[in-house]
Short mmCIF file of N, CA and C in Angstrom, two decimals:
data_model
loop_
_atom_site.label_atom_id
_atom_site.label_comp_id
_atom_site.label_asym_id
_atom_site.label_seq_id
_atom_site.Cartn_x
_atom_site.Cartn_y
_atom_site.Cartn_z
N UNK A 54 163.51 -144.02 5.51
CA UNK A 54 163.29 -143.89 6.94
C UNK A 54 163.07 -145.29 7.53
N UNK A 55 163.65 -145.55 8.68
CA UNK A 55 163.48 -146.85 9.33
C UNK A 55 162.06 -147.02 9.86
N UNK A 56 161.58 -148.26 9.86
CA UNK A 56 160.20 -148.54 10.31
C UNK A 56 159.91 -148.02 11.70
N UNK A 57 160.85 -148.16 12.64
CA UNK A 57 160.52 -147.78 14.00
C UNK A 57 160.38 -146.27 14.17
N UNK A 58 160.73 -145.50 13.17
CA UNK A 58 160.54 -144.06 13.22
C UNK A 58 159.27 -143.62 12.50
N UNK A 59 158.68 -144.51 11.76
CA UNK A 59 157.50 -144.19 10.97
C UNK A 59 156.23 -144.39 11.81
N UNK A 60 155.30 -143.43 11.79
CA UNK A 60 154.07 -143.63 12.56
C UNK A 60 153.24 -144.77 11.99
N UNK A 61 152.48 -145.39 12.83
CA UNK A 61 151.64 -146.52 12.44
C UNK A 61 150.48 -146.05 11.58
N UNK A 62 150.13 -146.85 10.59
CA UNK A 62 149.01 -146.54 9.72
C UNK A 62 147.68 -146.62 10.48
N UNK A 63 147.62 -147.48 11.50
CA UNK A 63 146.36 -147.65 12.24
C UNK A 63 146.37 -146.92 13.57
N UNK A 64 147.32 -146.05 13.77
CA UNK A 64 147.33 -145.20 14.94
C UNK A 64 147.93 -145.81 16.19
N UNK A 65 148.47 -147.00 16.10
CA UNK A 65 149.13 -147.60 17.24
C UNK A 65 148.19 -147.92 18.39
N UNK A 66 147.12 -148.63 18.14
CA UNK A 66 146.14 -148.93 19.17
C UNK A 66 146.61 -150.07 20.06
N UNK A 67 146.58 -149.83 21.36
CA UNK A 67 146.93 -150.84 22.35
C UNK A 67 145.75 -151.00 23.28
N UNK A 68 145.40 -152.24 23.58
CA UNK A 68 144.29 -152.50 24.49
C UNK A 68 144.79 -153.19 25.74
N UNK A 69 144.08 -153.01 26.82
CA UNK A 69 144.35 -153.73 28.06
C UNK A 69 143.66 -155.08 27.91
N UNK A 70 144.34 -156.15 28.31
CA UNK A 70 143.74 -157.48 28.23
C UNK A 70 143.53 -158.00 29.65
N UNK A 71 142.42 -158.67 29.85
CA UNK A 71 142.16 -159.29 31.14
C UNK A 71 143.25 -160.35 31.35
N UNK A 72 143.97 -160.30 32.48
CA UNK A 72 145.05 -161.27 32.69
C UNK A 72 144.60 -162.73 32.57
N UNK A 73 143.37 -163.06 32.97
CA UNK A 73 142.87 -164.43 32.82
C UNK A 73 142.79 -164.81 31.34
N UNK A 74 142.35 -163.87 30.51
CA UNK A 74 142.30 -164.11 29.07
C UNK A 74 143.71 -164.29 28.50
N UNK A 75 144.64 -163.48 28.98
CA UNK A 75 146.03 -163.58 28.51
C UNK A 75 146.60 -164.95 28.86
N UNK A 76 146.36 -165.42 30.09
CA UNK A 76 146.86 -166.73 30.52
C UNK A 76 146.27 -167.82 29.62
N UNK A 77 144.98 -167.79 29.39
CA UNK A 77 144.31 -168.81 28.56
C UNK A 77 144.81 -168.79 27.12
N UNK A 78 144.91 -167.59 26.55
CA UNK A 78 145.36 -167.49 25.15
C UNK A 78 146.83 -167.90 25.00
N UNK A 79 147.66 -167.57 25.99
CA UNK A 79 149.08 -167.96 25.94
C UNK A 79 149.19 -169.48 26.02
N UNK A 80 148.41 -170.10 26.92
CA UNK A 80 148.44 -171.57 27.04
C UNK A 80 148.02 -172.25 25.74
N UNK A 81 147.06 -171.64 25.04
CA UNK A 81 146.56 -172.19 23.79
C UNK A 81 147.47 -171.89 22.60
N UNK A 82 148.53 -171.11 22.84
CA UNK A 82 149.44 -170.76 21.75
C UNK A 82 148.93 -169.65 20.85
N UNK A 83 147.90 -168.93 21.31
CA UNK A 83 147.28 -167.88 20.49
C UNK A 83 147.86 -166.50 20.77
N UNK A 84 148.81 -166.42 21.70
CA UNK A 84 149.32 -165.13 22.14
C UNK A 84 150.79 -165.26 22.52
N UNK A 85 151.60 -164.33 22.06
CA UNK A 85 153.00 -164.28 22.47
C UNK A 85 153.10 -163.30 23.63
N UNK A 86 153.65 -163.76 24.75
CA UNK A 86 153.79 -162.91 25.94
C UNK A 86 155.23 -162.41 26.02
N UNK A 87 155.38 -161.12 26.30
CA UNK A 87 156.70 -160.50 26.38
C UNK A 87 156.87 -159.81 27.73
N UNK A 88 157.95 -160.14 28.41
CA UNK A 88 158.34 -159.51 29.67
C UNK A 88 159.35 -158.43 29.33
N UNK A 89 159.03 -157.16 29.63
CA UNK A 89 159.93 -156.06 29.27
C UNK A 89 160.77 -155.55 30.45
N UNK A 90 160.76 -156.30 31.56
CA UNK A 90 161.54 -155.88 32.73
C UNK A 90 163.04 -156.11 32.51
N UNK A 91 163.83 -155.51 33.37
CA UNK A 91 165.28 -155.68 33.32
C UNK A 91 165.67 -157.08 33.79
N UNK A 92 166.85 -157.52 33.40
CA UNK A 92 167.33 -158.84 33.74
C UNK A 92 167.35 -159.15 35.22
N UNK A 93 167.73 -158.19 36.04
CA UNK A 93 167.79 -158.42 37.49
C UNK A 93 166.39 -158.64 38.07
N UNK A 94 165.39 -157.98 37.49
CA UNK A 94 164.01 -158.18 37.96
C UNK A 94 163.55 -159.61 37.66
N UNK A 95 163.85 -160.07 36.46
CA UNK A 95 163.48 -161.42 36.07
C UNK A 95 164.21 -162.44 36.94
N UNK A 96 165.48 -162.17 37.19
CA UNK A 96 166.29 -163.08 38.01
C UNK A 96 165.73 -163.19 39.43
N UNK A 97 165.24 -162.09 39.98
CA UNK A 97 164.76 -162.11 41.37
C UNK A 97 163.34 -162.66 41.52
N UNK A 98 162.48 -162.49 40.50
CA UNK A 98 161.09 -162.92 40.66
C UNK A 98 160.62 -163.96 39.65
N UNK A 99 161.45 -164.29 38.66
CA UNK A 99 161.01 -165.19 37.61
C UNK A 99 160.21 -164.44 36.56
N UNK A 100 159.68 -165.18 35.59
CA UNK A 100 158.87 -164.57 34.53
C UNK A 100 157.69 -165.47 34.21
N UNK A 101 156.75 -164.94 33.49
CA UNK A 101 155.59 -165.72 33.07
C UNK A 101 156.08 -166.91 32.25
N UNK A 102 155.52 -168.08 32.54
CA UNK A 102 155.93 -169.29 31.84
C UNK A 102 155.73 -169.12 30.33
N UNK A 103 156.81 -169.35 29.59
CA UNK A 103 156.76 -169.26 28.14
C UNK A 103 156.96 -167.86 27.57
N UNK A 104 157.07 -166.86 28.43
CA UNK A 104 157.23 -165.48 27.95
C UNK A 104 158.61 -165.25 27.37
N UNK A 105 158.68 -164.39 26.37
CA UNK A 105 159.96 -163.94 25.85
C UNK A 105 160.43 -162.82 26.77
N UNK A 106 161.72 -162.82 27.10
CA UNK A 106 162.25 -161.71 27.89
C UNK A 106 162.97 -160.77 26.94
N UNK A 107 162.36 -159.59 26.73
CA UNK A 107 162.96 -158.57 25.88
C UNK A 107 162.90 -157.26 26.68
N UNK A 108 164.01 -156.90 27.35
CA UNK A 108 164.00 -155.68 28.15
C UNK A 108 163.58 -154.46 27.35
N UNK A 109 162.91 -153.54 28.01
CA UNK A 109 162.43 -152.33 27.36
C UNK A 109 163.52 -151.62 26.56
N UNK A 110 164.73 -151.59 27.09
CA UNK A 110 165.85 -150.91 26.41
C UNK A 110 166.17 -151.52 25.05
N UNK A 111 165.79 -152.77 24.82
CA UNK A 111 166.12 -153.42 23.55
C UNK A 111 164.89 -153.73 22.69
N UNK A 112 163.71 -153.29 23.12
CA UNK A 112 162.47 -153.69 22.43
C UNK A 112 162.44 -153.20 20.98
N UNK A 113 162.91 -151.99 20.71
CA UNK A 113 162.90 -151.49 19.33
C UNK A 113 163.75 -152.38 18.42
N UNK A 114 164.94 -152.71 18.88
CA UNK A 114 165.86 -153.51 18.09
C UNK A 114 165.35 -154.95 17.91
N UNK A 115 164.77 -155.52 18.96
CA UNK A 115 164.36 -156.93 18.94
C UNK A 115 162.98 -157.16 18.34
N UNK A 116 162.17 -156.10 18.23
CA UNK A 116 160.80 -156.28 17.72
C UNK A 116 160.55 -155.67 16.35
N UNK A 117 161.38 -154.74 15.93
CA UNK A 117 161.17 -154.08 14.64
C UNK A 117 161.34 -155.09 13.51
N UNK A 118 160.29 -155.28 12.70
CA UNK A 118 160.37 -156.25 11.60
C UNK A 118 161.51 -155.98 10.62
N UNK A 119 161.98 -154.73 10.53
CA UNK A 119 163.06 -154.41 9.59
C UNK A 119 164.45 -154.52 10.22
N UNK A 120 164.51 -154.85 11.51
CA UNK A 120 165.80 -154.94 12.20
C UNK A 120 166.47 -156.29 11.99
N UNK A 121 167.76 -156.30 11.71
CA UNK A 121 168.47 -157.58 11.59
C UNK A 121 168.56 -158.32 12.93
N UNK A 122 168.29 -157.62 14.03
CA UNK A 122 168.34 -158.21 15.37
C UNK A 122 166.96 -158.69 15.85
N UNK A 123 165.94 -158.63 14.97
CA UNK A 123 164.58 -158.99 15.36
C UNK A 123 164.52 -160.43 15.88
N UNK A 124 163.80 -160.61 16.97
CA UNK A 124 163.60 -161.94 17.54
C UNK A 124 162.73 -162.74 16.59
N UNK A 125 163.21 -163.90 16.11
CA UNK A 125 162.44 -164.69 15.14
C UNK A 125 161.12 -165.24 15.70
N UNK A 126 160.95 -165.22 17.02
CA UNK A 126 159.71 -165.72 17.62
C UNK A 126 158.59 -164.71 17.54
N UNK A 127 158.89 -163.48 17.12
CA UNK A 127 157.87 -162.44 17.01
C UNK A 127 157.32 -162.37 15.59
N UNK A 128 156.01 -162.23 15.50
CA UNK A 128 155.31 -162.15 14.22
C UNK A 128 154.30 -161.01 14.33
N UNK A 129 154.37 -160.05 13.41
CA UNK A 129 153.48 -158.89 13.48
C UNK A 129 152.01 -159.27 13.36
N UNK A 130 151.70 -160.44 12.79
CA UNK A 130 150.32 -160.85 12.62
C UNK A 130 149.77 -161.62 13.83
N UNK A 131 150.65 -162.11 14.71
CA UNK A 131 150.20 -162.88 15.88
C UNK A 131 150.01 -161.92 17.06
N UNK A 132 148.93 -162.06 17.80
CA UNK A 132 148.72 -161.19 18.96
C UNK A 132 149.87 -161.29 19.97
N UNK A 133 150.25 -160.13 20.54
CA UNK A 133 151.28 -160.07 21.56
C UNK A 133 150.72 -159.35 22.78
N UNK A 134 151.16 -159.78 23.96
CA UNK A 134 150.77 -159.13 25.20
C UNK A 134 152.02 -158.91 26.03
N UNK A 135 152.16 -157.73 26.57
CA UNK A 135 153.37 -157.36 27.31
C UNK A 135 153.03 -157.10 28.77
N UNK A 136 154.03 -157.31 29.62
CA UNK A 136 153.90 -156.95 31.02
C UNK A 136 155.25 -156.51 31.55
N UNK A 137 155.22 -155.82 32.70
CA UNK A 137 156.43 -155.41 33.40
C UNK A 137 156.18 -155.64 34.88
N UNK A 138 156.56 -154.72 35.74
CA UNK A 138 156.29 -154.87 37.16
C UNK A 138 154.92 -154.29 37.52
N UNK A 139 154.58 -153.13 36.95
CA UNK A 139 153.32 -152.47 37.31
C UNK A 139 152.39 -152.23 36.14
N UNK A 140 152.90 -152.27 34.92
CA UNK A 140 152.09 -152.00 33.73
C UNK A 140 152.48 -150.74 32.99
N UNK A 141 153.32 -149.89 33.61
CA UNK A 141 153.71 -148.63 32.96
C UNK A 141 154.69 -148.85 31.81
N UNK A 142 155.76 -149.58 32.06
CA UNK A 142 156.75 -149.84 30.99
C UNK A 142 156.14 -150.68 29.87
N UNK A 143 155.31 -151.65 30.25
CA UNK A 143 154.71 -152.50 29.22
C UNK A 143 153.74 -151.70 28.35
N UNK A 144 153.07 -150.69 28.92
CA UNK A 144 152.19 -149.84 28.12
C UNK A 144 152.99 -149.08 27.07
N UNK A 145 154.15 -148.54 27.46
CA UNK A 145 155.00 -147.83 26.52
C UNK A 145 155.57 -148.75 25.45
N UNK A 146 156.00 -149.94 25.86
CA UNK A 146 156.55 -150.91 24.91
C UNK A 146 155.46 -151.39 23.95
N UNK A 147 154.26 -151.59 24.46
CA UNK A 147 153.14 -152.03 23.61
C UNK A 147 152.84 -150.97 22.55
N UNK A 148 152.89 -149.72 22.95
CA UNK A 148 152.67 -148.63 22.00
C UNK A 148 153.72 -148.67 20.89
N UNK A 149 154.97 -148.94 21.25
CA UNK A 149 156.04 -149.04 20.25
C UNK A 149 155.75 -150.16 19.25
N UNK A 150 155.31 -151.33 19.75
CA UNK A 150 155.02 -152.45 18.87
C UNK A 150 153.87 -152.12 17.93
N UNK A 151 152.84 -151.47 18.45
CA UNK A 151 151.71 -151.09 17.60
C UNK A 151 152.18 -150.14 16.50
N UNK A 152 153.08 -149.23 16.83
CA UNK A 152 153.60 -148.29 15.83
C UNK A 152 154.50 -148.98 14.81
N UNK A 153 155.06 -150.13 15.18
CA UNK A 153 155.90 -150.90 14.25
C UNK A 153 155.08 -151.79 13.33
N UNK A 154 153.76 -151.82 13.54
CA UNK A 154 152.91 -152.59 12.65
C UNK A 154 152.35 -153.88 13.22
N UNK A 155 152.58 -154.15 14.50
CA UNK A 155 151.98 -155.33 15.11
C UNK A 155 150.47 -155.10 15.15
N UNK A 156 149.72 -156.09 14.68
CA UNK A 156 148.28 -155.92 14.48
C UNK A 156 147.46 -155.97 15.75
N UNK A 157 147.83 -156.82 16.69
CA UNK A 157 147.05 -156.99 17.93
C UNK A 157 148.01 -156.92 19.11
N UNK A 158 147.99 -155.78 19.80
CA UNK A 158 148.92 -155.55 20.91
C UNK A 158 148.13 -155.28 22.18
N UNK A 159 148.50 -155.99 23.24
CA UNK A 159 147.80 -155.87 24.52
C UNK A 159 148.78 -155.62 25.65
N UNK A 160 148.29 -154.95 26.69
CA UNK A 160 149.05 -154.73 27.91
C UNK A 160 148.39 -155.56 29.02
N UNK A 161 149.14 -156.50 29.59
CA UNK A 161 148.63 -157.32 30.68
C UNK A 161 148.67 -156.54 31.99
N UNK A 162 149.66 -155.68 32.13
CA UNK A 162 149.89 -154.96 33.39
C UNK A 162 151.20 -155.43 33.98
N UNK A 163 151.13 -155.97 35.20
CA UNK A 163 152.33 -156.43 35.86
C UNK A 163 152.41 -157.93 36.00
N UNK A 164 153.58 -158.43 36.38
CA UNK A 164 153.76 -159.86 36.60
C UNK A 164 152.77 -160.35 37.66
N UNK A 165 152.50 -159.52 38.66
CA UNK A 165 151.54 -159.90 39.70
C UNK A 165 150.17 -160.18 39.08
N UNK A 166 149.74 -159.37 38.11
CA UNK A 166 148.44 -159.57 37.46
C UNK A 166 148.39 -160.93 36.77
N UNK A 167 149.47 -161.28 36.08
CA UNK A 167 149.58 -162.58 35.41
C UNK A 167 149.45 -163.71 36.43
N UNK A 168 150.22 -163.62 37.49
CA UNK A 168 150.24 -164.68 38.51
C UNK A 168 148.90 -164.78 39.25
N UNK A 169 148.30 -163.64 39.58
CA UNK A 169 147.00 -163.63 40.28
C UNK A 169 145.89 -164.24 39.41
N UNK A 170 146.07 -164.20 38.09
CA UNK A 170 145.08 -164.77 37.17
C UNK A 170 145.32 -166.26 36.91
N UNK A 171 146.27 -166.85 37.64
CA UNK A 171 146.54 -168.27 37.47
C UNK A 171 147.70 -168.59 36.56
N UNK A 172 148.40 -167.57 36.09
CA UNK A 172 149.54 -167.79 35.20
C UNK A 172 150.73 -168.34 35.97
N UNK A 173 151.40 -169.30 35.36
CA UNK A 173 152.57 -169.91 36.00
C UNK A 173 153.79 -169.01 35.86
N UNK A 174 154.67 -169.14 36.86
CA UNK A 174 155.94 -168.39 36.86
C UNK A 174 157.07 -169.40 36.70
N UNK A 175 158.03 -169.08 35.84
CA UNK A 175 159.21 -169.93 35.70
C UNK A 175 160.44 -169.14 36.11
N UNK A 176 161.38 -169.85 36.71
CA UNK A 176 162.62 -169.18 37.17
C UNK A 176 163.79 -169.63 36.34
#
């Protein structure tokens, strides 16, 4: 059975992270930030500085440790925090990562939350 179909041993726990904490940890290199919005959304509003852009539709393929398409910048042992426009898609994507074995998974909410907490936006 493929990893992304197997339930998580630790129950797939996802926590909400304070956006200010996410900004600080990302700046310090302690957190990988993932933008799960569609390409057109990123094109129109930019993305969090340094964030990986992995659209929700491709998150299973790009994040599953057993996938040949896995993004090499992702590490199941390093904390990850996801965001979208409002926090709904990122919550679902975060749950998927937790079920794939990522140890520390957080939901930032939306890009607005990141920016309001002092996070830089890159275009």
